[in-house]
Short mmCIF file of C-alpha atoms and ligand atoms in Angstrom, two decimals:
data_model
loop_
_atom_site.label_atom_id
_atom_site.label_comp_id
_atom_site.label_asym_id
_atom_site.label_seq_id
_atom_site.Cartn_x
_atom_site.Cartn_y
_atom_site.Cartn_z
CA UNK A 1 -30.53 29.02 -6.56
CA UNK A 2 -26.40 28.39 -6.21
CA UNK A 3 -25.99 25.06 -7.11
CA UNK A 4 -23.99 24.47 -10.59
CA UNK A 5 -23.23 20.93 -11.81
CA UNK A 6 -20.46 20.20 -14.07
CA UNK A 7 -19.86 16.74 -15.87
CA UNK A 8 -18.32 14.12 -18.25
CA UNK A 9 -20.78 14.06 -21.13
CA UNK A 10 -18.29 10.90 -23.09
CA UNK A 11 -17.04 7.91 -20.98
CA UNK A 12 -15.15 10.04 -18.63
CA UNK A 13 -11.72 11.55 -19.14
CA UNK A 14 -12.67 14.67 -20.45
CA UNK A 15 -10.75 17.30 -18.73
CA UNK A 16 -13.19 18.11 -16.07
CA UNK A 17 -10.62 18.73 -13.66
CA UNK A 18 -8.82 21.54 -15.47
CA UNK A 19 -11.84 23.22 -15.54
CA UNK A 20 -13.23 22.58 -12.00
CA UNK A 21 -9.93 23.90 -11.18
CA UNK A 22 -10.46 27.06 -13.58
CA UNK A 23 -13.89 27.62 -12.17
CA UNK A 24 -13.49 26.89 -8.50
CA UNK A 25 -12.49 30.66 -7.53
CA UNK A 26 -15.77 31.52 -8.33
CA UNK A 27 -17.84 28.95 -5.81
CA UNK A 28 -17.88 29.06 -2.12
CA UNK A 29 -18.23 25.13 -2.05
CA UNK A 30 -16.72 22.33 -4.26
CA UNK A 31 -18.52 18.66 -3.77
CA UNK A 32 -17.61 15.10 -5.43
CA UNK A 33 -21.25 13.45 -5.30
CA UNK A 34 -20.54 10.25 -6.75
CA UNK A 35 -17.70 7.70 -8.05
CA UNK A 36 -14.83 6.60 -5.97
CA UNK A 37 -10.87 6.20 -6.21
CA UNK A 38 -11.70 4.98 -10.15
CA UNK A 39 -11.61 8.76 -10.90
CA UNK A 40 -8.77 10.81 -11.99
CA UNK A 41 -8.94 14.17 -11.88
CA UNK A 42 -5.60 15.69 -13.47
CA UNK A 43 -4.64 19.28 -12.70
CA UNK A 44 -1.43 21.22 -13.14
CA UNK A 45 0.02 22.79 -10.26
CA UNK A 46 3.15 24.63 -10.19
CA UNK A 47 4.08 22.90 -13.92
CA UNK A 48 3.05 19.71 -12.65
CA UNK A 49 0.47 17.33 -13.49
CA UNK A 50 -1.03 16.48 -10.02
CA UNK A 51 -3.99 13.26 -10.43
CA UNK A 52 -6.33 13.59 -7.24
CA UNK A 53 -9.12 10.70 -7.13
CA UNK A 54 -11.20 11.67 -4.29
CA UNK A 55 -10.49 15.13 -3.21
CA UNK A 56 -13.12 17.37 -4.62
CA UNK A 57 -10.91 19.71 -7.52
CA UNK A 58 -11.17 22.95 -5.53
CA UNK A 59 -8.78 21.83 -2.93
CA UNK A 60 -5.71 24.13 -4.28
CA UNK A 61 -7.98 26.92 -3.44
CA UNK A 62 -7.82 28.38 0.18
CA UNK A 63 -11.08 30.00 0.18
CA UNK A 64 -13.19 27.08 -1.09
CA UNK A 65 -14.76 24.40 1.06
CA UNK A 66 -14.23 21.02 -0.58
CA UNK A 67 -17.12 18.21 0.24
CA UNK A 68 -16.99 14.61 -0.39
CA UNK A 69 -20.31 13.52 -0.59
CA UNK A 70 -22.94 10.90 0.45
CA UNK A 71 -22.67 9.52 -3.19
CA UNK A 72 -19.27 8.97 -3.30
CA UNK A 73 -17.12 5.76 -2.16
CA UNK A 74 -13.66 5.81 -0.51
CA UNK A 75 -10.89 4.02 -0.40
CA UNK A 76 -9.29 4.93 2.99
CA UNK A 77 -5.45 3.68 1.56
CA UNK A 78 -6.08 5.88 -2.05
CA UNK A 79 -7.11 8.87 0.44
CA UNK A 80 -4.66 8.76 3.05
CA UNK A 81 -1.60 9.04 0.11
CA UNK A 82 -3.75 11.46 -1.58
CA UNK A 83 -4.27 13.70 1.52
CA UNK A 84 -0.30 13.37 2.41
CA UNK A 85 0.44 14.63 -1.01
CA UNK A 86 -1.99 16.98 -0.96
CA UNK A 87 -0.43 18.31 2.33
CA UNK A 88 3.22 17.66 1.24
CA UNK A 89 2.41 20.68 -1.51
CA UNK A 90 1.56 23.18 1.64
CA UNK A 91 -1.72 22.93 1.04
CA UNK A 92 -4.32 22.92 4.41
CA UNK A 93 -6.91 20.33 4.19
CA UNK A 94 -9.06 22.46 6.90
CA UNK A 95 -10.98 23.33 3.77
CA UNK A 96 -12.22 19.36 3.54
CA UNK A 97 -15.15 17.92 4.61
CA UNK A 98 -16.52 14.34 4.75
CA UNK A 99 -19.85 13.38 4.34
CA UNK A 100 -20.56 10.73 7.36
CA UNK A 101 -23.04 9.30 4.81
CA UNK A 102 -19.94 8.21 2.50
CA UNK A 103 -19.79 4.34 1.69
CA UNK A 104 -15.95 2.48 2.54
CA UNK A 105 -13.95 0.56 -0.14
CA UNK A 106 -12.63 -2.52 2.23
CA UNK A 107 -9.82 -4.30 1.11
CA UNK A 108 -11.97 -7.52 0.38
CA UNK A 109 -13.97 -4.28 -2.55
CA UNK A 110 -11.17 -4.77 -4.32
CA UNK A 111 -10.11 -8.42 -4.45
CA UNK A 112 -14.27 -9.26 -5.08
CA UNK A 113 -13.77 -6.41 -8.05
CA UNK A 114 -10.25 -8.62 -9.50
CA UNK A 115 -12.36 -11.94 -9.03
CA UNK A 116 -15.53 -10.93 -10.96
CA UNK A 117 -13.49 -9.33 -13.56
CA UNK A 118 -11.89 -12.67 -13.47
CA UNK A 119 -15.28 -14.61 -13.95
CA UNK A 120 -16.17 -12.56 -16.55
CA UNK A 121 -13.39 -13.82 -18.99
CA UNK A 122 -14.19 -12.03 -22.94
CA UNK A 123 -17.16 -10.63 -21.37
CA UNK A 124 -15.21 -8.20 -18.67
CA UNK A 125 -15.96 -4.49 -18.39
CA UNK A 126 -12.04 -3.19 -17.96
CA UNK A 127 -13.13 -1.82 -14.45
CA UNK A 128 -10.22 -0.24 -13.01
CA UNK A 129 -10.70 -2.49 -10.06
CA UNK A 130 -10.51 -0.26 -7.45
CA UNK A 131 -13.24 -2.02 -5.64
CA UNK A 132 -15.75 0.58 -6.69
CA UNK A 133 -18.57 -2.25 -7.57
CA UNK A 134 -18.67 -4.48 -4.76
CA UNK A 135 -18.66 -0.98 -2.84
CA UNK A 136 -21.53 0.28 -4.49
CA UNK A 137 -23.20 -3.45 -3.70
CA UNK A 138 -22.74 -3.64 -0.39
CA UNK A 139 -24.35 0.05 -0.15
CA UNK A 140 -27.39 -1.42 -1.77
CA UNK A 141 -27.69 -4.40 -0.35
CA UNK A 142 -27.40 -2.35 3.52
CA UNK A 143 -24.06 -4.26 4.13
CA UNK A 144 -21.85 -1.50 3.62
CA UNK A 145 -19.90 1.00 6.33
CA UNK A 146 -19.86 4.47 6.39
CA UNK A 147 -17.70 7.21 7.37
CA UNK A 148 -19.69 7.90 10.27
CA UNK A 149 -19.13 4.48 11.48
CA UNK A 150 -15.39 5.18 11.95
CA UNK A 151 -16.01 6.92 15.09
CA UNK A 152 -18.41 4.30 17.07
CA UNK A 153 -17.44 1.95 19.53
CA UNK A 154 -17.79 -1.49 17.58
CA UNK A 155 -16.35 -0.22 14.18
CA UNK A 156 -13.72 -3.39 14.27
CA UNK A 157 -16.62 -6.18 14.84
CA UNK A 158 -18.85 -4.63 11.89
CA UNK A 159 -15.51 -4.57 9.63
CA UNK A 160 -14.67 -8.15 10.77
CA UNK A 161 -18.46 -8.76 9.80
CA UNK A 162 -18.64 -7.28 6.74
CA UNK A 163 -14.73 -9.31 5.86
CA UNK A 164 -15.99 -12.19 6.53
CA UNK A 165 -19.31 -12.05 4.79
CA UNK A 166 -16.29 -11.27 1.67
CA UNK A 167 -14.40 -13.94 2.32
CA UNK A 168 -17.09 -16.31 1.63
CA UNK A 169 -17.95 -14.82 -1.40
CA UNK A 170 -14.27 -14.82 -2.11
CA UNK A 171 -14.38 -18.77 -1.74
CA UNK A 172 -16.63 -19.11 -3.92
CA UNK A 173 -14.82 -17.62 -6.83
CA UNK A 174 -12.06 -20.11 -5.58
CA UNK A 175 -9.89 -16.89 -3.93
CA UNK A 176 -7.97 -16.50 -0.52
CA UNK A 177 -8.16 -13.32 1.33
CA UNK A 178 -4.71 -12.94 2.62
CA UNK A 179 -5.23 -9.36 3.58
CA UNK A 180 -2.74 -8.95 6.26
CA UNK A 181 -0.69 -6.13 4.69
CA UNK A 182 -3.23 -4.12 3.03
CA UNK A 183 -5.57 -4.57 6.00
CA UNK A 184 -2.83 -2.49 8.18
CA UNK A 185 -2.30 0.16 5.74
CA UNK A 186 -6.40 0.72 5.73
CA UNK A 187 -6.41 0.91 9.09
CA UNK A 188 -3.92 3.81 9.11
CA UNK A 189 -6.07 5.07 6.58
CA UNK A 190 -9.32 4.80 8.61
CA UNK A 191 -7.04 6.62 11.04
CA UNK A 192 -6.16 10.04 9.01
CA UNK A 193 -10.23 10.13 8.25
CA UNK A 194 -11.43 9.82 11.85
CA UNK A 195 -8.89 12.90 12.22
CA UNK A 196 -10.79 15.25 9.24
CA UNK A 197 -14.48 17.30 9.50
CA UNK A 198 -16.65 14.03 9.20
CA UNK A 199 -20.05 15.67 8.79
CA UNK A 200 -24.06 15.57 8.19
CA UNK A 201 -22.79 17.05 4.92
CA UNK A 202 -25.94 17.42 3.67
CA UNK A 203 -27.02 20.03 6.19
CA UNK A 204 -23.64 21.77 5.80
CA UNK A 205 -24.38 22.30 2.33
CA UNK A 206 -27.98 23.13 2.34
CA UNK A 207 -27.04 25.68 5.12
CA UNK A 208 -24.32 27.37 2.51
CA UNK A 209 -27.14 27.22 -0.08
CA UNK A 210 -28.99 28.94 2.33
CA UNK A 211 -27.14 31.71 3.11
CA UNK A 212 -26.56 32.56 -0.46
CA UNK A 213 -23.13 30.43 -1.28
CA UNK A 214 -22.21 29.19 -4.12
CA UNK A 215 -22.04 25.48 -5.04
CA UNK A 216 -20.28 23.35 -7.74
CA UNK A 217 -20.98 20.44 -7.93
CA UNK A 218 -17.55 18.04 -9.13
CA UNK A 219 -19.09 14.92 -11.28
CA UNK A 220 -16.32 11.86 -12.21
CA UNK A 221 -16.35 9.61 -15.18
CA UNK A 222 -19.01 10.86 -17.52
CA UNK A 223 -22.54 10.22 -19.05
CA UNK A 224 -21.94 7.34 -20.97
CA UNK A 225 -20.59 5.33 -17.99
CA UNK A 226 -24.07 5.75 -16.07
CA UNK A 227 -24.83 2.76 -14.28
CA UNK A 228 -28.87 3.23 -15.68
CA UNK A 229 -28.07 5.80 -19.00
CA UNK A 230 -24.65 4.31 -20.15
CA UNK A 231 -23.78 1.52 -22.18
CA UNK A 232 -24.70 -1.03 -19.96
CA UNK A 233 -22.90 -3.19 -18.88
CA UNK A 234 -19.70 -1.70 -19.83
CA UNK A 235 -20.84 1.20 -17.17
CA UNK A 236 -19.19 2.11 -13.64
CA UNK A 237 -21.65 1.72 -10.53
CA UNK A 238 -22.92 5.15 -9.94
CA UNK A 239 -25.20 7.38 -11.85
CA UNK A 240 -23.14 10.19 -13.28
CA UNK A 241 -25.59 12.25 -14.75
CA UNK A 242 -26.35 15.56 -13.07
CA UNK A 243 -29.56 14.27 -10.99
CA UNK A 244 -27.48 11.92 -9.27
CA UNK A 245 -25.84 15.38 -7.76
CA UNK A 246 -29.10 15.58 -5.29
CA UNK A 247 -28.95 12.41 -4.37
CA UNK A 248 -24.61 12.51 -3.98
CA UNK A 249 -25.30 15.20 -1.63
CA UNK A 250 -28.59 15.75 -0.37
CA UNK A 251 -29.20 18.68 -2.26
CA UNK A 252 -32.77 19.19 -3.61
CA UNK A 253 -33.69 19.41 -7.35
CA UNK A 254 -35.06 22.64 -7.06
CA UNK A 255 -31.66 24.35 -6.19
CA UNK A 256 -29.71 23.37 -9.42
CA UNK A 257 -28.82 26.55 -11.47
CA UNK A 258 -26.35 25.47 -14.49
CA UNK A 259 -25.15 22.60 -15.61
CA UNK A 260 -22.27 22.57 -17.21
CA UNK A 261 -20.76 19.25 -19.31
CA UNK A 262 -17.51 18.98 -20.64
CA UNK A 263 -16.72 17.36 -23.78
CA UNK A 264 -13.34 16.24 -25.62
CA UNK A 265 -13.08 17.83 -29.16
CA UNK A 266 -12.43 13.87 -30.03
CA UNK A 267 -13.80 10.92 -28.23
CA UNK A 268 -12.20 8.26 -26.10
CA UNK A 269 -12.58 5.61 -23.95
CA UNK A 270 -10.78 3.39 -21.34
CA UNK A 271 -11.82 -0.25 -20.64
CA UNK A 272 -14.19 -2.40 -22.87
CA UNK A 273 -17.22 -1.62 -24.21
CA UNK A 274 -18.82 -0.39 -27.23
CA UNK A 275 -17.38 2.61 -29.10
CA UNK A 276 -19.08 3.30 -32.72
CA UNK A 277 -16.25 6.12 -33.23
CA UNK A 278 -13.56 4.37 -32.83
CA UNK A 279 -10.55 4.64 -34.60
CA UNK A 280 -8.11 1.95 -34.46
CA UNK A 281 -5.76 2.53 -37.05
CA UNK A 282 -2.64 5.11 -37.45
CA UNK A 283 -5.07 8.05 -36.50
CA UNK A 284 -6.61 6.55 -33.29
CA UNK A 285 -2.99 5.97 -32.66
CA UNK A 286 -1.67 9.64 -33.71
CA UNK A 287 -5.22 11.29 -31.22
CA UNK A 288 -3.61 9.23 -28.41
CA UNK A 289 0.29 9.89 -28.60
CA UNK A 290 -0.74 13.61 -29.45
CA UNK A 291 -3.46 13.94 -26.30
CA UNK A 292 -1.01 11.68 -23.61
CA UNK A 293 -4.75 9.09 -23.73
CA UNK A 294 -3.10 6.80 -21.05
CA UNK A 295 -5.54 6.60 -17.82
CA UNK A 296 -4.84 8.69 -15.11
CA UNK A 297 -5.57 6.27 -12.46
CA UNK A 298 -4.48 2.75 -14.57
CA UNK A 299 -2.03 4.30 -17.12
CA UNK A 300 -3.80 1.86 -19.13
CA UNK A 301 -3.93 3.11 -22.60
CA UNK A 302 -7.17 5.01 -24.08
CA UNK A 303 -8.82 3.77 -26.88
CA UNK A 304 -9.65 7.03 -29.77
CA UNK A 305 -12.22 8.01 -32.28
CA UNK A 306 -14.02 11.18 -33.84
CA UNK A 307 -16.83 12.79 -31.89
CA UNK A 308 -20.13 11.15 -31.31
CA UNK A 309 -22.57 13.65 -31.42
CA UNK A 310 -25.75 11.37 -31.34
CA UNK A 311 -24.16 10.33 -28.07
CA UNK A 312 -23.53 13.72 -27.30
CA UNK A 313 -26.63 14.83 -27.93
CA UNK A 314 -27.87 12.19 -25.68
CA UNK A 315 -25.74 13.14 -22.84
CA UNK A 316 -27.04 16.69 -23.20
CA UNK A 317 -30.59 15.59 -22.68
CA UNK A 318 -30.55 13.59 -19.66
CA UNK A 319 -28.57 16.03 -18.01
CA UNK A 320 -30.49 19.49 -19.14
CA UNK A 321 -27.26 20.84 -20.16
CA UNK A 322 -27.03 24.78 -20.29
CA UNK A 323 -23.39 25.16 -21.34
CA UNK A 324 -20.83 23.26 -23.10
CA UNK A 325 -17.15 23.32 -22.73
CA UNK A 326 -14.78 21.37 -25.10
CA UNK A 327 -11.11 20.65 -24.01
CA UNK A 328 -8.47 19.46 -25.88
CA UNK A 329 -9.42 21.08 -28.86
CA UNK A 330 -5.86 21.52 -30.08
CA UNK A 331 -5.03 17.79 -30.19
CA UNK A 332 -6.46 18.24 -33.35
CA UNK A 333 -4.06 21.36 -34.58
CA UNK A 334 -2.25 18.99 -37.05
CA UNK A 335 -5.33 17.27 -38.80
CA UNK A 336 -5.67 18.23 -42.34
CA UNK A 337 -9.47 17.17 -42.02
CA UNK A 338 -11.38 16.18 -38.88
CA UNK A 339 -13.91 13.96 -38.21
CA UNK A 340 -17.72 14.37 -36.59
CA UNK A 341 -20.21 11.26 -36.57
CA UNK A 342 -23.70 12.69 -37.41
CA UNK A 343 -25.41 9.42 -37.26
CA UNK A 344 -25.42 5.41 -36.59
CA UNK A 345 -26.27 3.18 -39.62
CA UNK A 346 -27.72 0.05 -37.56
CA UNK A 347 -28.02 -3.05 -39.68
CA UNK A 348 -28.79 -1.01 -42.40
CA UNK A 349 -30.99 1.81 -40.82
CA UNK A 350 -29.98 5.14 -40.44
CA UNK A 351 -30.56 6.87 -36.50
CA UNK A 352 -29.44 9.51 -34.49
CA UNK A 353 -30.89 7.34 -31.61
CA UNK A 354 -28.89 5.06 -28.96
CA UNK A 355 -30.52 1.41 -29.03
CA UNK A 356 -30.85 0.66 -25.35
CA UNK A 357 -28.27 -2.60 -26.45
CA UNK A 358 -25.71 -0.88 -28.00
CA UNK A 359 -23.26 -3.06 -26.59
CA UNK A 360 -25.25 -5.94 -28.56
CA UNK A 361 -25.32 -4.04 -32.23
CA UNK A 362 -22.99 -3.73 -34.92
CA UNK A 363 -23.02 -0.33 -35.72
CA UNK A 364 -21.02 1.95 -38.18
CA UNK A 365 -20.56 5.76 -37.38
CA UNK A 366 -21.51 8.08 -40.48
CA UNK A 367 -18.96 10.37 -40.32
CA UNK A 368 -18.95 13.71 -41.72
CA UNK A 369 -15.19 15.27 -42.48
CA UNK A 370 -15.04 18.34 -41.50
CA UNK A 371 -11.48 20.79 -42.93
CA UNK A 372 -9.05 21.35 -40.31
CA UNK A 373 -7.46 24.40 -39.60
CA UNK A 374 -3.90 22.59 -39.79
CA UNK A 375 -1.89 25.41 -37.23
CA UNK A 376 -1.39 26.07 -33.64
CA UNK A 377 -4.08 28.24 -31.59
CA UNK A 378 -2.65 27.64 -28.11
CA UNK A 379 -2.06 31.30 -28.04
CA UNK A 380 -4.93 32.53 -29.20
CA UNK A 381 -7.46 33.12 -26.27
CA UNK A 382 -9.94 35.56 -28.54
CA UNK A 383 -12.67 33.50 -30.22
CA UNK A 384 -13.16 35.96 -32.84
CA UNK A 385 -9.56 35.40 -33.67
CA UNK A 386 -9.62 31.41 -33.96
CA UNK A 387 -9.12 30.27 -37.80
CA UNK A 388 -12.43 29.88 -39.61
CA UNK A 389 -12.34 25.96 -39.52
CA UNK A 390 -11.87 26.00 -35.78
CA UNK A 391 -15.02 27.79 -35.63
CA UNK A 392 -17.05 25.98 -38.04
CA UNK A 393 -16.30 22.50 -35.53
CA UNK A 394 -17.71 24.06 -32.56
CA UNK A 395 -20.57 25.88 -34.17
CA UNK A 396 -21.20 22.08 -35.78
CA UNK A 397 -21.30 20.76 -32.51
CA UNK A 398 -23.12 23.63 -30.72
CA UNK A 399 -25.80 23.29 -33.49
CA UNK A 400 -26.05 19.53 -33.46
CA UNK A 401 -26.74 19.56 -29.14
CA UNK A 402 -28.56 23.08 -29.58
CA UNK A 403 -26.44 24.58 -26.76
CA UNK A 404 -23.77 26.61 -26.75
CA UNK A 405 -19.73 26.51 -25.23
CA UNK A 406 -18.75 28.55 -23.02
CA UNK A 407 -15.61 27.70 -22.60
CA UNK A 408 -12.70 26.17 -24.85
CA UNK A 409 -9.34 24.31 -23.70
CA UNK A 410 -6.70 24.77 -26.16
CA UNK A 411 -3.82 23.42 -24.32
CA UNK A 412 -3.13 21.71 -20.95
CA UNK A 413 -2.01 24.70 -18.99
CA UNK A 414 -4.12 26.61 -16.57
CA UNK A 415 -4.14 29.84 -19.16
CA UNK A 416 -4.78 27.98 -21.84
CA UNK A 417 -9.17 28.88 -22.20
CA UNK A 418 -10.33 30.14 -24.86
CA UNK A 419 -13.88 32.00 -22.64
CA UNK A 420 -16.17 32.35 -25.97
CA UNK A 421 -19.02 33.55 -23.71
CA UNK A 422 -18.71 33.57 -19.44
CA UNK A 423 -21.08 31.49 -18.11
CA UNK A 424 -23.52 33.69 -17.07
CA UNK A 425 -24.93 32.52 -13.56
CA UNK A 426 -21.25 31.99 -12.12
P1 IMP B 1 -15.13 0.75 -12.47
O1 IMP B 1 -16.01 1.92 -12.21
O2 IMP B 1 -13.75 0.91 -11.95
O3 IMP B 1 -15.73 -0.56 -12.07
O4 IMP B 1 -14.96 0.62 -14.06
C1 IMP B 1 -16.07 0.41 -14.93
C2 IMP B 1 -15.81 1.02 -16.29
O5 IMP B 1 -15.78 2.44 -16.16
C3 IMP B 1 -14.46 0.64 -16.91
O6 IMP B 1 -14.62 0.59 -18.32
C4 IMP B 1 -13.55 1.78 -16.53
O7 IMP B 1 -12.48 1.93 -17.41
C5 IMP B 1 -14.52 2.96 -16.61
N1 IMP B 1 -14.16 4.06 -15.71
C6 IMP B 1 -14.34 4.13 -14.38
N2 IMP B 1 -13.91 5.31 -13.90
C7 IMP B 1 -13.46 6.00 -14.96
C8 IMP B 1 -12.92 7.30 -15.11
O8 IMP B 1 -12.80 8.10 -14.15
N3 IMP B 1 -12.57 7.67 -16.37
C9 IMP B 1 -12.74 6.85 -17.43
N4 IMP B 1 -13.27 5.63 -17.34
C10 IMP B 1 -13.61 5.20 -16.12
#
């Protein structure tokens, strides 16, 4: 078996990209099997942060095929700048492949995404409205066009089709599709793809599987935003846990190995939507000035809190995790005393359980404070070395999900790891 999947286990946002990027030396093959454009993957190259949204994280690396899978949706105006600056960096994008199988983000995605947020009023979900729902939609209801589809005869008549099947809908939220500019630029987008390896990605990838290559598998946004698992309806419109990587890419259960979620040290979250952590005062404030929590694809500012570890815990179960990492751990260098939420107190009733309507309860974190270690560790990659309170958080956490990290980010350069145990299988 050579397929390792590594995830968000909070509401996305966790630093999965560092560590994709960290990891992606040791893989043959790095696939994106779900989520669109409303991802932001941050990595630093050359000093720099560099935010790709669609482009699988192993991309920087010359020996490692980069798949975009069945799963995911894309936005051929987001790829096209993302490929150029890609490109622009001397980087070869012979290493990319395109599933055929991949859903389009039209135009008329993203105005349907701004007029149901619209609708909503109070009630909106803070979608990034990048058109990923209407996408999604469309690829349920058997409306939607592929990648393949690029490179048929009639691709213009089923866009015009598909536009004008939008535009309808668009009337009825009292909206005008004035597309004209936009339209052209996703044309010249549709244009780069039908230049790039569009393939039956799911054979490619079986076939490396196959002949003994090694997979990861890249997941975006993060557990709690699963369309089923999350807290619905303040979800994206993909499943994000690490099944939905078979389905994302036409892999079959059988041939996952590890899976490997990443978690903040903290907890945050962009959009609306329950949060029993958090913290809204001077310390929410301090976690996000201290962590740079502004969205990498909005700039929108995150909202802050402690860990959840019910919710952790949670995440952990529906996706089998087998290794932990935490990132950002050293945000919290300067905290006298840290926070950990052991448990919800629902109207009264202690649980370590989600309610299925979480977005409907009023619930209040029980928070256990935990001593910080109050110094900088950026420098310190030895776990043994790490100050005593440092390790008592992540054994709290390791003992609460009953698995253990394997890696630790204590600062937002590529060096910066703390490897407390290599992951064994990669
Ligand atoms: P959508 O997927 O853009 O429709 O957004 C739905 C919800 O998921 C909103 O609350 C977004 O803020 C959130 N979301 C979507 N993608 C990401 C992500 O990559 N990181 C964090 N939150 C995200």
């Amino acid at each position: 078996m050579a397929v390792d999947v590594l995830l968000g286990l909070q509401w996305g946002d966790e630093g999965k990209g560092k560590i994709v990027d960290y990891l992606a030396n040791q893989y043959d093959v790095v696939a994106r099997f779900q989520g669109g454009p409303n991802a932001g993957h941050t990595l630093k190259i050359n000093g720099e942060n560099f935010v790709l949204h669609t482009i699988p994280s192993g991309i920087f690396h010359e020996n490692v095929t980069n798949i975009i899978g069945n799963g995911v949706v894309i936005d051929p105006i987001v790829f096209k700048k993302e490929i150029e600056k890609v490109r622009a960096l001397g980087v070869d994008t012979g290493n990319l492949m395109i599933s055929n199988r991949a859903q389009l983000i039209l135009p008329t995605h993203k105005q349907l995404d701004a007029a149901s947020e619209n609708k909503k009023g109070k009630a909106k979900i803070g979608s990034t409205l990048r058109g990923i729902g209407p996408a999604y939609m469309d690829k349920t209801g058997r409306n939607g066009l592929r990648v393949g589809d690029i490179l048929t005869n009639n691709f213009k008549e089923r866009y015009q089709a598909l536009k004008l099947k939008h535009a309808t809908l668009l009337e009825l939220y009292g909206q005008e599709t004035d597309i004209t500019e936009i339209e052209k630029e996703w044309f010249e987008g549709i244009e780069l793809l039908s230049t790039l390896n569009i393939v039956s990605a799911e054979y490619v990838i079986n076939e490396f599987i196959s002949e003994g290559k090694n997979v990861l598998a890249e997941g975006a946004q993060g557990t709690m935003l699963d369309i089923d698992f999350g807290t619905y309806p303040f979800v994206t419109s993909s499943n994000t846990i690490s099944s939905s990587a078979c389905i994302g890419l036409g892999i079959p259960p059988t041939q996952i190995r590890e899976v490997i979620g990443i978690t903040k040290a903290y907890c945050t979250r962009v959009g609306s939507g329950p949060f029993p952590t958090e913290l809204t005062g001077e310390t929410g404030d301090f976690l996000r000035q201290k962590g740079g929590e502004f969205g990498a694809t909005t700039g929108r500012p995150r909202r802050c809190g402690w860990i959840d570890l019910p919710a952790l815990r949670y995440s952990s179960i529906l996706n089998g995790l087998t290794q932990l990492v935490i990132t950002k751990i050293d945000i919290l260098n300067e905290f006298e005393e840290i926070g950990i939420c052991t448990e919800y107190n629902i109207d009264g009733n202690l649980t370590t359980e989600l309610p299925y309507d979480l977005a409907e309860r009023n619930i209040t974190p029980v928070v256990k404070m935990l001593k910080g270690w109050n110094q900088p560790i950026n420098q310190i990659h030895n776990y043994e070395e790490l100050p005593m309170e440092f390790i008592n958080l992540v054994e709290s956490i390791e003992n609460y999900i009953g698995v253990k990290a394997s890696i630790i980010s204590n600062g937002p350069h590529r060096e910066e790891l703390i490897l407390k145990a290599q992951p064994e299988a990669v």
